[in-house]
Amino acid sequence: MEQANMSVQVARRYFNVTEFYRMAAAGVFSEDDRVELIEGEILEMSPIGSRHAACVGRLTELFSQQAGSRAIVWVQNPIRLNDYSEPLPDIALLKRRADFYAEHHPTPADVFLVVEVADTSIDYDRNIKLPIYAQANIPEVWLVNLSKNIVEIYTQPANDKYQKSRRLKRGELLVSPQVSNLSIGVNEILG
């Protein structure tokens, strides 16, 4: 007896930022849950390993020293890209505001650059997060690839992707086109 070829339709439920915060307020997520809203889906983030944490710490210090008076160093806090995406980049440099964004989370217009540090999450950061940053016109993204000891720089977002990318390795100097006088050695970032 031959079975009919049946396709199964799976209904997905997408959430907006308001619903996401209502779920958090209702206790759906614990304070320790590492989740972010990406294109309407609630995604669990990878645990932070010690090498990842050290890199974020180094970058936080370097950014504070070099850009602290010109930018807010935003560490593992949300950026509202649109009604359906609110990622938690490892670090962002934001335009200065006296209230430090107490009224609302920063939006793409507030962002100079975003940094994602990737140890085990390189595919997720490159294939999921990078395109949504480009769609939101985030002008510059650094992807710190810890497993390959390189820093990938993405600039010039257009048509939902970055038009320009560079890979810098140990011994090279990274100069940001978005933040004046910001230059950091790859060795300083990788440790």
PDB file of N, CA and C in Angstrom, residues 76-147:
ATOM      1  N   GLN A  76      26.699  44.260  26.474  1.00  0.00           N
ATOM      2  CA  GLN A  76      25.709  43.188  26.551  1.00  0.00           C
ATOM      3  C   GLN A  76      24.327  43.699  26.966  1.00  0.00           C
ATOM      4  N   ASN A  77      23.954  44.833  26.362  1.00  0.00           N
ATOM      5  CA  ASN A  77      22.652  45.447  26.575  1.00  0.00           C
ATOM      6  C   ASN A  77      21.907  45.522  25.242  1.00  0.00           C
ATOM      7  N   PRO A  78      20.574  45.626  25.295  1.00  0.00           N
ATOM      8  CA  PRO A  78      19.778  45.582  24.067  1.00  0.00           C
ATOM      9  C   PRO A  78      19.905  46.817  23.187  1.00  0.00           C
ATOM     10  N   ILE A  79      19.746  46.560  21.898  1.00  0.00           N
ATOM     11  CA  ILE A  79      19.573  47.600  20.898  1.00  0.00           C
ATOM     12  C   ILE A  79      18.307  47.222  20.127  1.00  0.00           C
ATOM     13  N   ARG A  80      17.364  48.129  20.089  1.00  0.00           N
ATOM     14  CA  ARG A  80      16.096  47.849  19.392  1.00  0.00           C
ATOM     15  C   ARG A  80      16.250  48.187  17.914  1.00  0.00           C
ATOM     16  N   LEU A  81      16.383  47.163  17.094  1.00  0.00           N
ATOM     17  CA  LEU A  81      16.574  47.375  15.664  1.00  0.00           C
ATOM     18  C   LEU A  81      15.265  47.701  14.960  1.00  0.00           C
ATOM     19  N   ASN A  82      14.189  47.035  15.390  1.00  0.00           N
ATOM     20  CA  ASN A  82      12.858  47.267  14.827  1.00  0.00           C
ATOM     21  C   ASN A  82      11.857  46.612  15.777  1.00  0.00           C
ATOM     22  N   ASP A  83      10.609  46.482  15.372  1.00  0.00           N
ATOM     23  CA  ASP A  83       9.593  45.911  16.274  1.00  0.00           C
ATOM     24  C   ASP A  83       9.775  44.424  16.538  1.00  0.00           C
ATOM     25  N   TYR A  84      10.632  43.745  15.786  1.00  0.00           N
ATOM     26  CA  TYR A  84      10.769  42.298  15.916  1.00  0.00           C
ATOM     27  C   TYR A  84      12.181  41.828  16.229  1.00  0.00           C
ATOM     28  N   SER A  85      13.122  42.751  16.386  1.00  0.00           N
ATOM     29  CA  SER A  85      14.500  42.359  16.697  1.00  0.00           C
ATOM     30  C   SER A  85      15.100  43.291  17.729  1.00  0.00           C
ATOM     31  N   GLU A  86      15.554  42.697  18.810  1.00  0.00           N
ATOM     32  CA  GLU A  86      16.251  43.430  19.856  1.00  0.00           C
ATOM     33  C   GLU A  86      17.414  42.568  20.350  1.00  0.00           C
ATOM     34  N   PRO A  87      18.510  42.552  19.575  1.00  0.00           N
ATOM     35  CA  PRO A  87      19.662  41.739  19.970  1.00  0.00           C
ATOM     36  C   PRO A  87      20.413  42.342  21.152  1.00  0.00           C
ATOM     37  N   LEU A  88      21.254  41.507  21.740  1.00  0.00           N
ATOM     38  CA  LEU A  88      22.137  41.917  22.831  1.00  0.00           C
ATOM     39  C   LEU A  88      23.577  41.767  22.346  1.00  0.00           C
ATOM     40  N   PRO A  89      24.093  42.743  21.611  1.00  0.00           N
ATOM     41  CA  PRO A  89      25.477  42.611  21.154  1.00  0.00           C
ATOM     42  C   PRO A  89      26.422  42.599  22.344  1.00  0.00           C
ATOM     43  N   ASP A  90      27.596  42.007  22.151  1.00  0.00           N
ATOM     44  CA  ASP A  90      28.566  41.981  23.247  1.00  0.00           C
ATOM     45  C   ASP A  90      28.943  43.392  23.661  1.00  0.00           C
ATOM     46  N   ILE A  91      29.186  44.260  22.684  1.00  0.00           N
ATOM     47  CA  ILE A  91      29.511  45.661  22.969  1.00  0.00           C
ATOM     48  C   ILE A  91      28.969  46.510  21.822  1.00  0.00           C
ATOM     49  N   ALA A  92      28.532  47.700  22.170  1.00  0.00           N
ATOM     50  CA  ALA A  92      28.192  48.697  21.156  1.00  0.00           C
ATOM     51  C   ALA A  92      28.746  50.030  21.626  1.00  0.00           C
ATOM     52  N   LEU A  93      29.141  50.847  20.686  1.00  0.00           N
ATOM     53  CA  LEU A  93      29.483  52.236  20.983  1.00  0.00           C
ATOM     54  C   LEU A  93      28.330  53.083  20.488  1.00  0.00           C
ATOM     55  N   LEU A  94      27.771  53.865  21.419  1.00  0.00           N
ATOM     56  CA  LEU A  94      26.571  54.653  21.138  1.00  0.00           C
ATOM     57  C   LEU A  94      26.859  56.143  21.202  1.00  0.00           C
ATOM     58  N   LYS A  95      26.020  56.892  20.524  1.00  0.00           N
ATOM     59  CA  LYS A  95      26.086  58.344  20.642  1.00  0.00           C
ATOM     60  C   LYS A  95      25.776  58.714  22.088  1.00  0.00           C
ATOM     61  N   ARG A  96      26.481  59.709  22.580  1.00  0.00           N
ATOM     62  CA  ARG A  96      26.284  60.141  23.967  1.00  0.00           C
ATOM     63  C   ARG A  96      24.896  60.747  24.157  1.00  0.00           C
ATOM     64  N   ARG A  97      24.291  60.378  25.267  1.00  0.00           N
ATOM     65  CA  ARG A  97      23.029  60.984  25.713  1.00  0.00           C
ATOM     66  C   ARG A  97      23.115  61.163  27.213  1.00  0.00           C
ATOM     67  N   ALA A  98      22.633  62.268  27.699  1.00  0.00           N
ATOM     68  CA  ALA A  98      22.715  62.566  29.130  1.00  0.00           C
ATOM     69  C   ALA A  98      21.997  61.525  29.982  1.00  0.00           C
ATOM     70  N   ASP A  99      20.899  60.963  29.469  1.00  0.00           N
ATOM     71  CA  ASP A  99      20.120  60.002  30.259  1.00  0.00           C
ATOM     72  C   ASP A  99      20.609  58.559  30.114  1.00  0.00           C
ATOM     73  N   PHE A 100      21.686  58.338  29.316  1.00  0.00           N
ATOM     74  CA  PHE A 100      22.217  56.989  29.077  1.00  0.00           C
ATOM     75  C   PHE A 100      21.124  56.027  28.600  1.00  0.00           C
ATOM     76  N   TYR A 101      20.199  56.524  27.815  1.00  0.00           N
ATOM     77  CA  TYR A 101      19.128  55.738  27.198  1.00  0.00           C
ATOM     78  C   TYR A 101      18.149  55.175  28.233  1.00  0.00           C
ATOM     79  N   ALA A 102      17.911  55.936  29.290  1.00  0.00           N
ATOM     80  CA  ALA A 102      16.957  55.505  30.310  1.00  0.00           C
ATOM     81  C   ALA A 102      15.520  55.542  29.792  1.00  0.00           C
ATOM     82  N   GLU A 103      15.224  56.444  28.874  1.00  0.00           N
ATOM     83  CA  GLU A 103      13.862  56.568  28.332  1.00  0.00           C
ATOM     84  C   GLU A 103      13.491  55.413  27.415  1.00  0.00           C
ATOM     85  N   HIS A 104      14.454  54.926  26.646  1.00  0.00           N
ATOM     86  CA  HIS A 104      14.220  53.791  25.743  1.00  0.00           C
ATOM     87  C   HIS A 104      15.565  53.241  25.299  1.00  0.00           C
ATOM     88  N   HIS A 105      15.554  51.990  24.887  1.00  0.00           N
ATOM     89  CA  HIS A 105      16.784  51.379  24.393  1.00  0.00           C
ATOM     90  C   HIS A 105      17.256  52.095  23.135  1.00  0.00           C
ATOM     91  N   PRO A 106      18.548  52.075  22.885  1.00  0.00           N
ATOM     92  CA  PRO A 106      19.049  52.698  21.659  1.00  0.00           C
ATOM     93  C   PRO A 106      18.480  52.032  20.411  1.00  0.00           C
ATOM     94  N   THR A 107      18.409  52.814  19.361  1.00  0.00           N
ATOM     95  CA  THR A 107      17.955  52.335  18.055  1.00  0.00           C
ATOM     96  C   THR A 107      19.142  52.431  17.090  1.00  0.00           C
ATOM     97  N   PRO A 108      19.026  51.933  15.879  1.00  0.00           N
ATOM     98  CA  PRO A 108      20.155  51.994  14.943  1.00  0.00           C
ATOM     99  C   PRO A 108      20.744  53.395  14.752  1.00  0.00           C
ATOM    100  N   ALA A 109      19.925  54.425  14.790  1.00  0.00           N
ATOM    101  CA  ALA A 109      20.423  55.791  14.607  1.00  0.00           C
ATOM    102  C   ALA A 109      21.363  56.220  15.731  1.00  0.00           C
ATOM    103  N   ASP A 110      21.320  55.522  16.868  1.00  0.00           N
ATOM    104  CA  ASP A 110      22.155  55.859  18.022  1.00  0.00           C
ATOM    105  C   ASP A 110      23.502  55.136  18.019  1.00  0.00           C
ATOM    106  N   VAL A 111      23.708  54.209  17.092  1.00  0.00           N
ATOM    107  CA  VAL A 111      24.844  53.294  17.145  1.00  0.00           C
ATOM    108  C   VAL A 111      25.976  53.727  16.211  1.00  0.00           C
ATOM    109  N   PHE A 112      27.186  53.824  16.772  1.00  0.00           N
ATOM    110  CA  PHE A 112      28.394  54.019  15.959  1.00  0.00           C
ATOM    111  C   PHE A 112      28.888  52.678  15.426  1.00  0.00           C
ATOM    112  N   LEU A 113      29.009  51.719  16.346  1.00  0.00           N
ATOM    113  CA  LEU A 113      29.473  50.393  15.937  1.00  0.00           C
ATOM    114  C   LEU A 113      29.024  49.351  16.929  1.00  0.00           C
ATOM    115  N   VAL A 114      28.968  48.105  16.449  1.00  0.00           N
ATOM    116  CA  VAL A 114      28.597  46.938  17.250  1.00  0.00           C
ATOM    117  C   VAL A 114      29.738  45.940  17.174  1.00  0.00           C
ATOM    118  N   VAL A 115      29.998  45.278  18.302  1.00  0.00           N
ATOM    119  CA  VAL A 115      31.003  44.216  18.340  1.00  0.00           C
ATOM    120  C   VAL A 115      30.341  42.938  18.835  1.00  0.00           C
ATOM    121  N   GLU A 116      30.523  41.871  18.085  1.00  0.00           N
ATOM    122  CA  GLU A 116      30.119  40.534  18.515  1.00  0.00           C
ATOM    123  C   GLU A 116      31.392  39.715  18.682  1.00  0.00           C
ATOM    124  N   VAL A 117      31.546  39.111  19.854  1.00  0.00           N
ATOM    125  CA  VAL A 117      32.680  38.237  20.128  1.00  0.00           C
ATOM    126  C   VAL A 117      32.183  36.809  19.979  1.00  0.00           C
ATOM    127  N   ALA A 118      32.868  36.038  19.144  1.00  0.00           N
ATOM    128  CA  ALA A 118      32.390  34.692  18.826  1.00  0.00           C
ATOM    129  C   ALA A 118      33.463  33.662  19.123  1.00  0.00           C
ATOM    130  N   ASP A 119      33.091  32.720  19.948  1.00  0.00           N
ATOM    131  CA  ASP A 119      33.946  31.568  20.200  1.00  0.00           C
ATOM    132  C   ASP A 119      33.270  30.364  19.547  1.00  0.00           C
ATOM    133  N   THR A 120      32.123  29.980  20.084  1.00  0.00           N
ATOM    134  CA  THR A 120      31.350  28.880  19.497  1.00  0.00           C
ATOM    135  C   THR A 120      30.188  29.389  18.648  1.00  0.00           C
ATOM    136  N   SER A 121      29.915  30.680  18.681  1.00  0.00           N
ATOM    137  CA  SER A 121      28.723  31.236  18.019  1.00  0.00           C
ATOM    138  C   SER A 121      29.032  31.915  16.684  1.00  0.00           C
ATOM    139  N   ILE A 122      30.156  31.613  16.068  1.00  0.00           N
ATOM    140  CA  ILE A 122      30.566  32.329  14.860  1.00  0.00           C
ATOM    141  C   ILE A 122      29.527  32.232  13.740  1.00  0.00           C
ATOM    142  N   ASP A 123      28.971  31.051  13.504  1.00  0.00           N
ATOM    143  CA  ASP A 123      27.975  30.892  12.434  1.00  0.00           C
ATOM    144  C   ASP A 123      26.713  31.697  12.730  1.00  0.00           C
ATOM    145  N   TYR A 124      26.264  31.670  13.976  1.00  0.00           N
ATOM    146  CA  TYR A 124      25.083  32.431  14.383  1.00  0.00           C
ATOM    147  C   TYR A 124      25.333  33.933  14.198  1.00  0.00           C
ATOM    148  N   ASP A 125      26.480  34.402  14.672  1.00  0.00           N
ATOM    149  CA  ASP A 125      26.779  35.828  14.562  1.00  0.00           C
ATOM    150  C   ASP A 125      26.921  36.256  13.100  1.00  0.00           C
ATOM    151  N   ARG A 126      27.583  35.455  12.295  1.00  0.00           N
ATOM    152  CA  ARG A 126      27.835  35.832  10.895  1.00  0.00           C
ATOM    153  C   ARG A 126      26.576  35.683  10.032  1.00  0.00           C
ATOM    154  N   ASN A 127      25.810  34.620  10.241  1.00  0.00           N
ATOM    155  CA  ASN A 127      24.687  34.316   9.346  1.00  0.00           C
ATOM    156  C   ASN A 127      23.332  34.839   9.815  1.00  0.00           C
ATOM    157  N   ILE A 128      23.184  35.094  11.095  1.00  0.00           N
ATOM    158  CA  ILE A 128      21.901  35.579  11.625  1.00  0.00           C
ATOM    159  C   ILE A 128      21.998  37.046  12.048  1.00  0.00           C
ATOM    160  N   LYS A 129      22.954  37.355  12.914  1.00  0.00           N
ATOM    161  CA  LYS A 129      23.011  38.709  13.457  1.00  0.00           C
ATOM    162  C   LYS A 129      23.580  39.733  12.479  1.00  0.00           C
ATOM    163  N   LEU A 130      24.628  39.380  11.777  1.00  0.00           N
ATOM    164  CA  LEU A 130      25.238  40.324  10.837  1.00  0.00           C
ATOM    165  C   LEU A 130      24.219  40.842   9.807  1.00  0.00           C
ATOM    166  N   PRO A 131      23.420  39.973   9.177  1.00  0.00           N
ATOM    167  CA  PRO A 131      22.424  40.487   8.217  1.00  0.00           C
ATOM    168  C   PRO A 131      21.375  41.416   8.841  1.00  0.00           C
ATOM    169  N   ILE A 132      20.963  41.141  10.089  1.00  0.00           N
ATOM    170  CA  ILE A 132      19.961  42.050  10.672  1.00  0.00           C
ATOM    171  C   ILE A 132      20.581  43.393  11.044  1.00  0.00           C
ATOM    172  N   TYR A 133      21.873  43.390  11.379  1.00  0.00           N
ATOM    173  CA  TYR A 133      22.549  44.674  11.607  1.00  0.00           C
ATOM    174  C   TYR A 133      22.645  45.449  10.289  1.00  0.00           C
ATOM    175  N   ALA A 134      22.939  44.760   9.200  1.00  0.00           N
ATOM    176  CA  ALA A 134      23.014  45.423   7.892  1.00  0.00           C
ATOM    177  C   ALA A 134      21.639  45.961   7.490  1.00  0.00           C
ATOM    178  N   GLN A 135      20.582  45.172   7.695  1.00  0.00           N
ATOM    179  CA  GLN A 135      19.227  45.625   7.370  1.00  0.00           C
ATOM    180  C   GLN A 135      18.854  46.869   8.158  1.00  0.00           C
ATOM    181  N   ALA A 136      19.361  46.966   9.383  1.00  0.00           N
ATOM    182  CA  ALA A 136      19.059  48.117  10.239  1.00  0.00           C
ATOM    183  C   ALA A 136      20.004  49.298   9.983  1.00  0.00           C
ATOM    184  N   ASN A 137      20.933  49.122   9.045  1.00  0.00           N
ATOM    185  CA  ASN A 137      21.911  50.161   8.708  1.00  0.00           C
ATOM    186  C   ASN A 137      22.849  50.527   9.852  1.00  0.00           C
ATOM    187  N   ILE A 138      23.218  49.544  10.660  1.00  0.00           N
ATOM    188  CA  ILE A 138      24.280  49.760  11.644  1.00  0.00           C
ATOM    189  C   ILE A 138      25.553  49.984  10.832  1.00  0.00           C
ATOM    190  N   PRO A 139      26.230  51.120  10.985  1.00  0.00           N
ATOM    191  CA  PRO A 139      27.296  51.485  10.056  1.00  0.00           C
ATOM    192  C   PRO A 139      28.560  50.626  10.116  1.00  0.00           C
ATOM    193  N   GLU A 140      28.827  50.016  11.267  1.00  0.00           N
ATOM    194  CA  GLU A 140      30.067  49.259  11.396  1.00  0.00           C
ATOM    195  C   GLU A 140      29.860  48.122  12.398  1.00  0.00           C
ATOM    196  N   VAL A 141      30.323  46.921  12.027  1.00  0.00           N
ATOM    197  CA  VAL A 141      30.261  45.760  12.920  1.00  0.00           C
ATOM    198  C   VAL A 141      31.631  45.106  12.937  1.00  0.00           C
ATOM    199  N   TRP A 142      32.093  44.783  14.144  1.00  0.00           N
ATOM    200  CA  TRP A 142      33.313  44.001  14.309  1.00  0.00           C
ATOM    201  C   TRP A 142      32.893  42.617  14.776  1.00  0.00           C
ATOM    202  N   LEU A 143      33.377  41.602  14.122  1.00  0.00           N
ATOM    203  CA  LEU A 143      33.138  40.228  14.533  1.00  0.00           C
ATOM    204  C   LEU A 143      34.483  39.653  14.966  1.00  0.00           C
ATOM    205  N   VAL A 144      34.645  39.479  16.269  1.00  0.00           N
ATOM    206  CA  VAL A 144      35.890  38.947  16.820  1.00  0.00           C
ATOM    207  C   VAL A 144      35.781  37.429  16.795  1.00  0.00           C
ATOM    208  N   ASN A 145      36.544  36.817  15.910  1.00  0.00           N
ATOM    209  CA  ASN A 145      36.521  35.374  15.710  1.00  0.00           C
ATOM    210  C   ASN A 145      37.646  34.769  16.542  1.00  0.00           C
ATOM    211  N   LEU A 146      37.324  34.352  17.752  1.00  0.00           N
ATOM    212  CA  LEU A 146      38.331  33.857  18.684  1.00  0.00           C
ATOM    213  C   LEU A 146      38.981  32.559  18.210  1.00  0.00           C
ATOM    214  N   SER A 147      38.238  31.694  17.553  1.00  0.00           N
ATOM    215  CA  SER A 147      38.810  30.416  17.124  1.00  0.00           C
ATOM    216  C   SER A 147      39.855  30.585  16.026  1.00  0.00           C
TER     217      SER A 147
END
